[in-house]
XYZ file of C-alpha atoms in Angstrom:
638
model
C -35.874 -3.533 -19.763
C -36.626 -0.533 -17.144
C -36.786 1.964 -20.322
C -39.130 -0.645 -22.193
C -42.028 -0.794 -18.903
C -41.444 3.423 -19.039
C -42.039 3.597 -22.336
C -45.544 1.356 -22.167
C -46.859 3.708 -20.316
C -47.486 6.603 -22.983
C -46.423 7.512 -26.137
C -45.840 10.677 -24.756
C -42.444 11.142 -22.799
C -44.123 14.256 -21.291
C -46.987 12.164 -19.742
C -44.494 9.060 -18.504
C -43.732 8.552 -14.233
C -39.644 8.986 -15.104
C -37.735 10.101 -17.996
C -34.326 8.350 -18.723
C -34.113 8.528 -22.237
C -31.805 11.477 -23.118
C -33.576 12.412 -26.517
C -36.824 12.390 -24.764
C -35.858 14.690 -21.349
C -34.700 17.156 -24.171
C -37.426 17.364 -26.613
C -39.841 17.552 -23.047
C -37.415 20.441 -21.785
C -37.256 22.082 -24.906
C -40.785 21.304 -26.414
C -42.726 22.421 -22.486
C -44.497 18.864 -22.476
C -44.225 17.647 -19.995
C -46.932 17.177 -17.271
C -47.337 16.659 -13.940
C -46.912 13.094 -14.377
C -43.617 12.891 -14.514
C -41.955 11.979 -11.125
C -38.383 11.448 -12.441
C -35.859 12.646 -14.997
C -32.419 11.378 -15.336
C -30.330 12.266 -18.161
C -26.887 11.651 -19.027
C -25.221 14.340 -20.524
C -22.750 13.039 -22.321
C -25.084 11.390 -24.581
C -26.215 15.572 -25.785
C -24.088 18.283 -26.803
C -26.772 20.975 -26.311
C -29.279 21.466 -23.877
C -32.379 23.971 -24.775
C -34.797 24.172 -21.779
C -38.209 26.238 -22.002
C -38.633 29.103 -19.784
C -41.639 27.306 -18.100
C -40.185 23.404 -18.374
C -40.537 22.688 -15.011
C -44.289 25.128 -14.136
C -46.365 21.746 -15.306
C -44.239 19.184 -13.916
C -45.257 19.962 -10.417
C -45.025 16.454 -9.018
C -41.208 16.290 -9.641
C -39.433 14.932 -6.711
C -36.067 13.775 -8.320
C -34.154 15.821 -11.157
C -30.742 14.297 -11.806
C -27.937 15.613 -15.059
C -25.080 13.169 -14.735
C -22.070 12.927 -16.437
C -19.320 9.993 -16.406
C -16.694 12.028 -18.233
C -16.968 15.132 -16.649
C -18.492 17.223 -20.095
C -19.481 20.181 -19.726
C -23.236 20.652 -21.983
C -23.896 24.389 -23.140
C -27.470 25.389 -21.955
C -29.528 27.209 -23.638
C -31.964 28.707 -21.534
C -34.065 31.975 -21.721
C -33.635 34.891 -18.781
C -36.783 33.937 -17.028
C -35.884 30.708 -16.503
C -36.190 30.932 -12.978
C -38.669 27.865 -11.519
C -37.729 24.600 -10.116
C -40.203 22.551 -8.777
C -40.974 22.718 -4.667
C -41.728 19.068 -4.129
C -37.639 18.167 -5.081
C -36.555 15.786 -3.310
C -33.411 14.798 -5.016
C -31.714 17.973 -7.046
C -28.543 16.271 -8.390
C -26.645 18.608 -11.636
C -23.320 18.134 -12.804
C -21.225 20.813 -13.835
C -24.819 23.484 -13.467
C -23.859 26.157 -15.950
C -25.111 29.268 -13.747
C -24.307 31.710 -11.268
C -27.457 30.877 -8.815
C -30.293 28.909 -8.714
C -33.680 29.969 -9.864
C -34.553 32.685 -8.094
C -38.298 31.361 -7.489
C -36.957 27.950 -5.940
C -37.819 27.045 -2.655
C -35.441 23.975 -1.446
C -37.776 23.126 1.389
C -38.000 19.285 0.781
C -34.629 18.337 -0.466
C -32.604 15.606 0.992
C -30.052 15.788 -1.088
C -28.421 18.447 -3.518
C -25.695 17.509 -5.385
C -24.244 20.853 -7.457
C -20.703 19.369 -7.760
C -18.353 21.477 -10.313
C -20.831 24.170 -11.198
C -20.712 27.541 -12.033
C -22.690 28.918 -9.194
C -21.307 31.916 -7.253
C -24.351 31.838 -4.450
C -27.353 29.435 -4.533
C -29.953 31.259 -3.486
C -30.836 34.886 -0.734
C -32.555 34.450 2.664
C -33.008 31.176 5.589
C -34.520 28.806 4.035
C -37.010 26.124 6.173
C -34.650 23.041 5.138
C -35.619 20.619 8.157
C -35.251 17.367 5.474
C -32.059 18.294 4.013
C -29.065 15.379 4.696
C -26.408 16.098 2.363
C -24.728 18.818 0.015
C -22.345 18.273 -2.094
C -20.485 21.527 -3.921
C -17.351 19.435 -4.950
C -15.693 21.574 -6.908
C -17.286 24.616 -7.443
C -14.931 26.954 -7.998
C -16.919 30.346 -8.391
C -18.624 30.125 -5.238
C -18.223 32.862 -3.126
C -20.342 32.716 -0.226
C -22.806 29.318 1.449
C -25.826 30.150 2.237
C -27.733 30.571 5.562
C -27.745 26.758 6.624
C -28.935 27.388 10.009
C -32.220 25.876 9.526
C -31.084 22.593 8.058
C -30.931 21.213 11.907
C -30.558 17.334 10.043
C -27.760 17.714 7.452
C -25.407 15.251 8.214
C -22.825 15.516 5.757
C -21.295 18.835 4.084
C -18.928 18.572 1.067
C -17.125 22.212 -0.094
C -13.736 20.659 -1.243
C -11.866 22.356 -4.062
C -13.997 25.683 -3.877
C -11.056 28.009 -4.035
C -12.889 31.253 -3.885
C -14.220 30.222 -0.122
C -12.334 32.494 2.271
C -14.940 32.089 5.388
C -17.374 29.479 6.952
C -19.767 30.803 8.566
C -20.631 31.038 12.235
C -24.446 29.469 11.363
C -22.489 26.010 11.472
C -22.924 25.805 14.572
C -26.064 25.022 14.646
C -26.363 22.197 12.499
C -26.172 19.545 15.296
C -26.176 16.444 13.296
C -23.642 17.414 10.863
C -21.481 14.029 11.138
C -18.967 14.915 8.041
C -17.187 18.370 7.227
C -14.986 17.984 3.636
C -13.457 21.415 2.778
C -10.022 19.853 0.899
C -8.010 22.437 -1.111
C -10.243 25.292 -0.156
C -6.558 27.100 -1.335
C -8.180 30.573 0.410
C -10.110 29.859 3.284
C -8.974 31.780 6.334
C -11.313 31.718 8.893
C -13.195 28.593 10.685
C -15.641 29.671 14.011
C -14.847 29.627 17.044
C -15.806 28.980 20.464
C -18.388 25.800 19.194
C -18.665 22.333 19.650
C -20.563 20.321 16.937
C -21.198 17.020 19.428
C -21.676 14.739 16.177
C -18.815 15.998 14.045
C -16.425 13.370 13.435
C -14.598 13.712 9.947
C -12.926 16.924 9.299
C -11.305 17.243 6.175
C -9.142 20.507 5.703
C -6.112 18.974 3.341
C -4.492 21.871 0.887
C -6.221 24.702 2.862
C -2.859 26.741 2.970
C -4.549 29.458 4.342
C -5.239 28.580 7.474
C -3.373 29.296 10.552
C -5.437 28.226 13.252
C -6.562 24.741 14.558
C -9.958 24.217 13.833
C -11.559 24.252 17.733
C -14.736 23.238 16.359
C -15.868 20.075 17.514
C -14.537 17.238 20.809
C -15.707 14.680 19.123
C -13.460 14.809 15.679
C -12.646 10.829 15.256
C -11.050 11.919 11.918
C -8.744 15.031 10.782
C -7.396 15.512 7.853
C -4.181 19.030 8.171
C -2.034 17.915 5.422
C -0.875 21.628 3.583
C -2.466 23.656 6.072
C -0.131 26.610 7.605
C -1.396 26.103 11.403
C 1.060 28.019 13.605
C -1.136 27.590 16.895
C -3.167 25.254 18.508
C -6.042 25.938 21.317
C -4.365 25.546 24.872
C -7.400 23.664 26.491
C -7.694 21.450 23.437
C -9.186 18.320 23.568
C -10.043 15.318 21.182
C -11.008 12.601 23.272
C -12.469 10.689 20.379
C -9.779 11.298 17.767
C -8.369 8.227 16.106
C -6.824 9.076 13.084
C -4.997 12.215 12.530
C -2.749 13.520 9.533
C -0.867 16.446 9.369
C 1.962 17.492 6.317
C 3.471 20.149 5.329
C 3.422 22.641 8.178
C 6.761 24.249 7.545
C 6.202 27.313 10.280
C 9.312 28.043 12.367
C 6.685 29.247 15.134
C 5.051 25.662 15.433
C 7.991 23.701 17.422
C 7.103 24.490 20.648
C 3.080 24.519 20.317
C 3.429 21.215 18.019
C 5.153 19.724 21.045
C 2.403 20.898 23.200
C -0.210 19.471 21.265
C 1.346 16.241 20.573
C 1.079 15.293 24.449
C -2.498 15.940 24.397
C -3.199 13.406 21.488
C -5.958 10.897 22.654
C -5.022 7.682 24.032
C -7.981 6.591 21.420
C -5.948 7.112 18.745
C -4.997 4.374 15.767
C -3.876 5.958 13.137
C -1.417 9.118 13.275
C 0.874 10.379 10.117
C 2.977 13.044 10.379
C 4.576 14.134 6.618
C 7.187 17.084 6.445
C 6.828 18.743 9.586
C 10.226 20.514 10.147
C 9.877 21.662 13.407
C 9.114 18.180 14.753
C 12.423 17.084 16.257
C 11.407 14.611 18.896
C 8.324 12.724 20.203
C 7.466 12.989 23.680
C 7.431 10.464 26.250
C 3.403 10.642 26.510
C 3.649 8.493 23.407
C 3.654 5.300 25.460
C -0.387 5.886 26.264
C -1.314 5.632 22.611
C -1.969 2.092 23.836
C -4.637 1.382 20.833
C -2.080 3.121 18.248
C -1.408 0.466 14.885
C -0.754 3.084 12.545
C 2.433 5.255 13.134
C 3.897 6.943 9.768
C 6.580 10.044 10.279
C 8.061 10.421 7.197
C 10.154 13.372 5.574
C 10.618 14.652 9.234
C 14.573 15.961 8.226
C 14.837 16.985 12.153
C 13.631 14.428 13.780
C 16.394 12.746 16.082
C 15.025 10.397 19.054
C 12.014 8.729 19.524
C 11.398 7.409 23.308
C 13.042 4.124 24.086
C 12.001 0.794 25.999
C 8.212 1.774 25.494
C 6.167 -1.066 24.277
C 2.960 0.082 21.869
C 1.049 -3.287 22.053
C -1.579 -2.540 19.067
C 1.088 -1.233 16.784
C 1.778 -3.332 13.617
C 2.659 -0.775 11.003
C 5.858 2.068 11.577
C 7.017 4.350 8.889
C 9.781 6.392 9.700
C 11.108 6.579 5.657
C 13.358 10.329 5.371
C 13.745 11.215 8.552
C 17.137 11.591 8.332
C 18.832 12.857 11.194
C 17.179 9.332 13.100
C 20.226 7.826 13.901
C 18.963 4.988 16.575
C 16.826 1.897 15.714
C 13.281 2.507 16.743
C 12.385 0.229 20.022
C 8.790 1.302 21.037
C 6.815 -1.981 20.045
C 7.659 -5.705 19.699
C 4.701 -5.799 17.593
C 5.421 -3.808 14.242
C 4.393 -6.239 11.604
C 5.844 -3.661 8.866
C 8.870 -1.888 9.332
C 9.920 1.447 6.953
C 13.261 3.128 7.722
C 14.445 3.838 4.217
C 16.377 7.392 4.049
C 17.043 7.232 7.407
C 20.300 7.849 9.449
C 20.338 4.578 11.443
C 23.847 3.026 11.416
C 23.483 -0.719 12.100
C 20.507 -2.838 12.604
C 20.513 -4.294 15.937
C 21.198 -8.321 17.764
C 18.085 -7.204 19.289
C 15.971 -7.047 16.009
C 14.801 -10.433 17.146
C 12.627 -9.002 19.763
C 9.964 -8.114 16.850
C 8.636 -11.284 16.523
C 6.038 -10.745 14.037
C 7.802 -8.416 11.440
C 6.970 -9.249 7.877
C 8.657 -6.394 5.997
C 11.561 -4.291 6.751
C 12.839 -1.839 3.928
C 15.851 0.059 4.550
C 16.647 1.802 1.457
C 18.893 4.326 0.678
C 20.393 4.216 4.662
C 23.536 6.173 3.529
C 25.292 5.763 7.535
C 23.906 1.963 7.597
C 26.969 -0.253 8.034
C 26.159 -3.158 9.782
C 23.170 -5.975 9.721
C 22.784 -8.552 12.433
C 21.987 -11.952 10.777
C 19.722 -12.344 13.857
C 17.275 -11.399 11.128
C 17.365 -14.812 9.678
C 16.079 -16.316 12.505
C 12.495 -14.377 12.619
C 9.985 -16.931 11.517
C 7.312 -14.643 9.572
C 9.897 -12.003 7.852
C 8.711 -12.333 3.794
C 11.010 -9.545 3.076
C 14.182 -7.343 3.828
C 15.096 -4.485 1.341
C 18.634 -3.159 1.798
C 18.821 -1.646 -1.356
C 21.191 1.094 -2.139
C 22.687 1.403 1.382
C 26.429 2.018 -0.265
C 27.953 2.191 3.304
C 26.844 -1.262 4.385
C 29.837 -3.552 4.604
C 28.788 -6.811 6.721
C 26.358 -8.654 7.773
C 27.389 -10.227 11.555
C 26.305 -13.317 13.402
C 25.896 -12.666 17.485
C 28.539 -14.894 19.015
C 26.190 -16.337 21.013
C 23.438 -17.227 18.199
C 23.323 -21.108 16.543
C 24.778 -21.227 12.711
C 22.179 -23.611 12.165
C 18.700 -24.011 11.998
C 15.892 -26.159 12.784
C 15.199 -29.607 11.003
C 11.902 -27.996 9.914
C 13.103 -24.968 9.208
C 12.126 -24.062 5.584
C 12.847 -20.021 5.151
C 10.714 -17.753 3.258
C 12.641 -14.159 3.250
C 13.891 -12.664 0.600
C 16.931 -10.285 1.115
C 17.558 -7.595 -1.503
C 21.148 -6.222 -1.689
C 21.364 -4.681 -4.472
C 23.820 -1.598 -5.038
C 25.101 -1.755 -1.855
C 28.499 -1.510 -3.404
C 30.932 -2.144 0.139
C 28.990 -5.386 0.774
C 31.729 -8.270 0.191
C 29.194 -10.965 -1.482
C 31.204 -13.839 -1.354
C 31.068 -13.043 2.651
C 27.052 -12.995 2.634
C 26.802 -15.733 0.791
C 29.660 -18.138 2.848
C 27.449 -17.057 6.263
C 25.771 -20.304 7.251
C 23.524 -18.484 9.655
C 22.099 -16.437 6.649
C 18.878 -18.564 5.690
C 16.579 -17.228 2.901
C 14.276 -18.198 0.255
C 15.260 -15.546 -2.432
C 18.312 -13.177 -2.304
C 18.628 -10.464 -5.026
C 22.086 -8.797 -5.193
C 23.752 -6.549 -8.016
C 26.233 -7.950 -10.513
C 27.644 -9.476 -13.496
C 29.888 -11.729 -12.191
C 28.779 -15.254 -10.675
C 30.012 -15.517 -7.251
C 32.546 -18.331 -7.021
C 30.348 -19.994 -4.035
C 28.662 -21.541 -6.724
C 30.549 -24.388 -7.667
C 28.859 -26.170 -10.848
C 28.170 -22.883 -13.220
C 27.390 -22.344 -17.274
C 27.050 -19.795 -19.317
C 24.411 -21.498 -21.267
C 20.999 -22.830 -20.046
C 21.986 -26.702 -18.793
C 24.265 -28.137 -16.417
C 24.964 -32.024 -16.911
C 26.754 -34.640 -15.189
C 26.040 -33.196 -11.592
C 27.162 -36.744 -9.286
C 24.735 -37.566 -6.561
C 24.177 -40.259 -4.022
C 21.867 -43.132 -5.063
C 20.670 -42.422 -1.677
C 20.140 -38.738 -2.330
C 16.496 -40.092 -3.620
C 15.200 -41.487 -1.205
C 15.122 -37.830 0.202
C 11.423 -36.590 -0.239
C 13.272 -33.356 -1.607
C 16.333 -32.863 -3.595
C 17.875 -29.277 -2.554
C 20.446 -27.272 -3.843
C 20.642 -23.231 -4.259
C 20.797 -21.060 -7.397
C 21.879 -17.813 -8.811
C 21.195 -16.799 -12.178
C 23.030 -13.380 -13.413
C 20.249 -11.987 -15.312
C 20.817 -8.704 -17.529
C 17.258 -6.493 -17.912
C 17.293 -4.480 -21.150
C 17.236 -0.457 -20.027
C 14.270 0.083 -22.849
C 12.214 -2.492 -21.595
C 9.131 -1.928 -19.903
C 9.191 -4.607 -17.371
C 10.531 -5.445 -14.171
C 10.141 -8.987 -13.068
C 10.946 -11.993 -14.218
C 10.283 -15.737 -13.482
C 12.856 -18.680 -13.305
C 11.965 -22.129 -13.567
C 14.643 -25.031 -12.934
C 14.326 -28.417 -14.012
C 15.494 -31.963 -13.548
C 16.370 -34.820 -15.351
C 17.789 -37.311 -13.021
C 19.781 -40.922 -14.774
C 20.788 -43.749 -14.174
C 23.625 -46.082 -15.546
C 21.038 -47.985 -17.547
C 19.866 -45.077 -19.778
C 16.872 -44.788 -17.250
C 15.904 -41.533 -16.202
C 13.229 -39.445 -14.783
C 12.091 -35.775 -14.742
C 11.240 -33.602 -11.884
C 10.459 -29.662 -11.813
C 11.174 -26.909 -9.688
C 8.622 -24.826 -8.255
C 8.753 -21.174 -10.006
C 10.623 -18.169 -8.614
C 9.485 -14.561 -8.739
C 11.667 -11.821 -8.591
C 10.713 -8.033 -9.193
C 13.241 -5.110 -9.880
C 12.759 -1.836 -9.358
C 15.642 -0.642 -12.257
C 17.115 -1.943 -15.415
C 20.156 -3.020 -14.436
C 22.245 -6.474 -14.057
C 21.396 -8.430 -10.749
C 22.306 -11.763 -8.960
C 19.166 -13.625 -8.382
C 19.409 -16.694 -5.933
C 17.143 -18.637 -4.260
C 16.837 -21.856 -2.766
C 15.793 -24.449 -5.497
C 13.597 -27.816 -3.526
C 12.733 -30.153 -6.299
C 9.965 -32.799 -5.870
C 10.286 -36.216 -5.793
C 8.221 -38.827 -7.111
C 6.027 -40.229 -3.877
C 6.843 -43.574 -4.698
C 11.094 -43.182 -4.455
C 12.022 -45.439 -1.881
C 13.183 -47.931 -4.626
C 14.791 -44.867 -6.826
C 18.172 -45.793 -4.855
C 18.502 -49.349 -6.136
C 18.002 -48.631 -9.849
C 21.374 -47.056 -10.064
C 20.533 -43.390 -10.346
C 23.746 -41.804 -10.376
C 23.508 -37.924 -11.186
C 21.505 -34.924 -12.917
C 21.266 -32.672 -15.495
C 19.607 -29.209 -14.799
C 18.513 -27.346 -17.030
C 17.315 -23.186 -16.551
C 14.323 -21.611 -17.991
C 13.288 -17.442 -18.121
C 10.219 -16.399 -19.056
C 10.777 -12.988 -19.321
C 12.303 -12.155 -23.043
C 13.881 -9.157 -22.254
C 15.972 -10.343 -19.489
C 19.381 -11.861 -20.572
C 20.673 -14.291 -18.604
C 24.272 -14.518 -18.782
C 25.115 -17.541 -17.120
C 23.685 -19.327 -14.007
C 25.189 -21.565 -11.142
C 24.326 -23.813 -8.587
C 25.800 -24.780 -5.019
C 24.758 -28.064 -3.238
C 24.382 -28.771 0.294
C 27.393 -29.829 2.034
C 25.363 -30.790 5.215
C 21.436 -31.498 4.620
C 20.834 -32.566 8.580
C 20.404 -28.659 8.874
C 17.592 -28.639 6.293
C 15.679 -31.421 6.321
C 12.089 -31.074 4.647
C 9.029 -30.734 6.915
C 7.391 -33.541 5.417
C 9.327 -36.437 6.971
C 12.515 -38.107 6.499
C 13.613 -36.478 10.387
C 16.195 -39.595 10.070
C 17.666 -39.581 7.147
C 20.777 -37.903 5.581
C 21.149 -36.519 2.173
C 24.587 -35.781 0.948
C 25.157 -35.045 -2.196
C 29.109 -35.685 -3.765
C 31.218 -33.596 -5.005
C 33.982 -34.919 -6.902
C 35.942 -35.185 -10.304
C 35.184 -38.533 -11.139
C 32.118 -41.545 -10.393
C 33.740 -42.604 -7.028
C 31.689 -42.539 -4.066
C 33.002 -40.661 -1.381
C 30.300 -40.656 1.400
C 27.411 -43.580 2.514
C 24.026 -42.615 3.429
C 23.562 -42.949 7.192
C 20.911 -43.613 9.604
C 20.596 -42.300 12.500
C 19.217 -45.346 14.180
C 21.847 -47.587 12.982
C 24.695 -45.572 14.031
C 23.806 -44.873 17.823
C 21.917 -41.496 17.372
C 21.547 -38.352 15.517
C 25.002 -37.019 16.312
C 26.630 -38.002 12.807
C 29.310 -36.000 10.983
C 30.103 -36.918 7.544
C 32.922 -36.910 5.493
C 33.811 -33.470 2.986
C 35.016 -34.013 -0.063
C 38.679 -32.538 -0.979
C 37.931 -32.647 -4.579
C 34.945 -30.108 -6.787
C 33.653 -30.375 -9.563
C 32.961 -27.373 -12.325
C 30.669 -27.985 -15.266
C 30.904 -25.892 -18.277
């Protein structure tokens, strides 16, 4: 509709306000139409192979303020231009070309009243000789530009806030003139592979992003600015930092790859100086960085604490508590040998590749953790089951810790659990190939939602198993119904094909409970989602809670005597190979949060109809404190 109300205007592009049509701009560039009407020209070069522009295009289009070439997919447009092509209109406000094809600018342009110019991956070597006035300027952008050599004179652009020279590789210097530019809020100079040399002695007040990632060049810390709140050192090769350095506003700070054997002692140095503003600091691949000193414990406002690939790195300080810190990363650092106590507050917890041995009773403390990975811990040999009893843990990974042989319970900790206890972890064990399984799985403080182990085999702790996709015939209670949940747990051994492309899968279990007069109803399990990071054969178990009907208090007297299950996979190239269930010996442990609080499920066990236990109530037999009977006998359906 906008190119419709342009077009009404004139039959002539060359006498229209803007020009967005891209055969129109170039017939006007070619043709020298247009006029001083135009205002506006915005043409998308991919839309043109070949651009011809007139030597004198741009002499009667005086009244241009905004000239913009744009390109989504980064083409590249040859121009055809004559030698004396060497105007651009004064009155540009907006100068905005994508991949500019020359070395400079026209050398008649005078960039007095642009607030923005936008040259990102051009050719240009230089834009233009001399100090310009450049009072309106706000932002540059020469993303890319890898040709250009020198910047030029910026001193008199007194309001540009924002500066971006990443990826121009031929940089080696900037200039001392930046210094001047007082309002300049945002400094980008990523993989500038051959800058050397930043000013010194100067302290841009408003500077607060500083972006020097990839600059390998560079040895020295950039003492430009107190007021950095962001800085970017990942690649750099800084061997020395300012003595009397300060960065009282910094509060996020990333440094990687600074492999110098000179930086230990300086690093050190600098690391007690970091701001107690600080929330965000990571630390990648920093050899020399062997411990953190005790001045850590003022980072009061830290969240953000990632040190990872930091082979040296032994001790962190101990019995420290950083309040505001919810996220710790200490994945590769290998030589880490001691759980990490400095906050009770870490709400996500990476130690994979590290050197830690055993996973603390104590592990309790961190109340809120809601994911702990531990992969690849080759000295890890021991898990406290403590775990199971923190309330908002979604997920433990243990993956691939091969020296990991058991999982203990603290003597003094409860084996059971809360009547309204209903977990939600899941535990992944998988290759961890000294873990004795049948051990997890008999621990009856180890509560979880989902637990993914490797494996072929169904563990024997599953007592009713199949190789195909129903059990039948599983004996219940008649007063197993009147439960507002009927629980049991699962494992299915599920085989993912090594050519397949995915890596999750879905199980479904269903219900069909009967009754000695060929009734029967149907009830379905909620679906569980397991993901897999390799193609390989795993355990997957979970704890199955099937639904009642609401209406179930008469269920018991209609003779409802046991249940057929039946499995369902919706992944198709996942084999299962069998699946299993176990039921629960002792359902006062796990009653559902819904209701019920007085009511006993227990489901039999046994190899024929007899009924071996009564459904109690607690009110009728003097109290809560009710033990019931264990079947002798089991029952395997196959």
């Amino acid at each position: 509709m906008g190119k419709e109300i342009v077009r009404a205007q004139s039959n002539e592009p060359g006498e229209r306000e803007f020009l967005v049509d891209s055969k129109d701009i170039c017939d006007v560039l070619e043709d020298n139409t247009g006029t001083k009407n135009v205002l506006g020209i915005s043409l998308d070069v991919d839309e043109t192979d070949e651009l011809h522009i007139h030597e004198s295009a741009f002499k009667q289009m005086r009244n241009l303020l905004f000239l913009k070439f744009y390109t989504k997919e980064q083409k590249e447009v040859r121009l055809h231009s004559p030698e004396g092509f060497d105007y651009l209109p004064p009155k540009l406000r907006l100068l905005s070309w994508a991949n500019y094809p020359l070395r400079s600018m026209p050398s008649k342009f005078l960039p007095q009243n642009l607030v923005t110019l936008d040259m990102k991956y051009s050719k240009l070597e230089k834009l233009w000789d001399g100090v310009h006035s450049l009072a309106g300027l706000k932002n540059m952008n020469l993303l890319g530009s890898k040709n250009l050599k020198e910047i030029p004179n910026l001193s008199m652009a007194t309001n540009l806030e924002k500066l971006v020279l990443s990826y121009c590789s031929c940089l080696v210097e900037l200039p001392s003139f930046i210094q001047h530019l007082n309002k300049l809020k945002d400094l980008l100079m990523r993989d500038c592979k051959n800058l050397e040399i930043l000013p010194t002695g100067i302290n841009l007040q408003s500077l607060n992003f500083l972006d020097l990632i990839g600059c390998s060049r560079l040895r020295s810390f950039p003492d430009i600015s107190s007021n950095i709140s962001t800085l970017s050192l990942y690649g750099t090769s800084i061997e020395e930092f300012p003595s009397n350095l300060r960065l009282e506003n910094l509060y996020d700070f990333r440094m990687y790859g600074m492999r110098s054997e000179k930086l230990g002692i300086r690093l050190q140095h600098f690391m007690e100086m970091l701001s107690p503003t600080l929330t965000e600091l990571d630390l990648l691949n920093i050899p020399s960085l062997v411990e953190l000193p005790s001045s850590f414990q003022t980072l009061h406002k830290l969240k953000y604490l990632s040190i990872t690939n930091c082979i040296n790195l032994e001790t962190l300080p101990t019995c420290i508590n950083l309040e505001s810190l919810n996220s710790l990363d200490l994945s590769g650092c290998s030589q880490l040998k001691s759980f990490p106590d400095i906050s009770t507050n870490i709400q996500h917890l990476n130690l994979s590749q590290t050197g830690i041995e055993e996973v603390p009773w104590w592990i309790e403390k961190f109340s809120k953790l809601t994911y702990l990975t531990m992969c690849g811990c080759k000295r890890l040999q021991s898990v406290s089951l403590n775990i199971s009893k923190m309330k908002d843990l979604s997920r433990a990974n243990f993956s691939d810790c091969r020296a990991l042989y058991r999982v203990l319970r603290d003597d003094d900790a409860s084996s059971s659990f809360p009547d309204n206890h209903l977990p939600k972890v899941e535990f992944r064990f998988t290759n961890c190939v000294n873990l004795d399984q049948e051990a997890l799985l008999q621990q009856p403080s180890l509560s979880f939602k989902r637990l993914i182990l490797s494996g072929e085999e169904m563990p024997s702790y599953f007592t009713h198993q199949t190789t195909k996709i129903s059990l039948t015939n599983i004996p219940l209670l008649h007063t197993s119904l009147s439960q507002r949940f009927f629980k049991f747990k699962a494992c299915a051994v599920v085989i993912f094909d090594s050519k397949s492309g995915s890596n999750g899968v879905t199980i479904h279990v269903n219900c069909r409970f009967k009754g000695k007069f060929e009734k029967s109803f149907d009830s379905f399990g909620p679906p569980e989602s397991f993901r897999t990071t390799k193609k390989d054969s795993y355990l997957l178990i979970f704890e199955c809670h099937i639904l009642l009907p609401e209406d179930n208090a008469l269920l018991p007297q209609l003779n409802y005597d046991h249940v057929d299950m039946e499995i369902h996979v919706n992944d198709c190239t996942a084999k299962l190979k069998g699946w299993g269930i176990c039921l629960f010996k002792d359902c006062s442990s796990s009653l559902n949060s819904l209701g019920y609080p007085n009511t006993l499920l227990h489901i039999c066990e046994t190899d024929d109809d007899s009924v071996c236990n009564e459904t109690e109530h607690s009110e009728e037999r003097g109290g809560n404190d009710v033990v019931p009977e264990k079947s002798s006998k089991r029952m395997r359906i196959t």
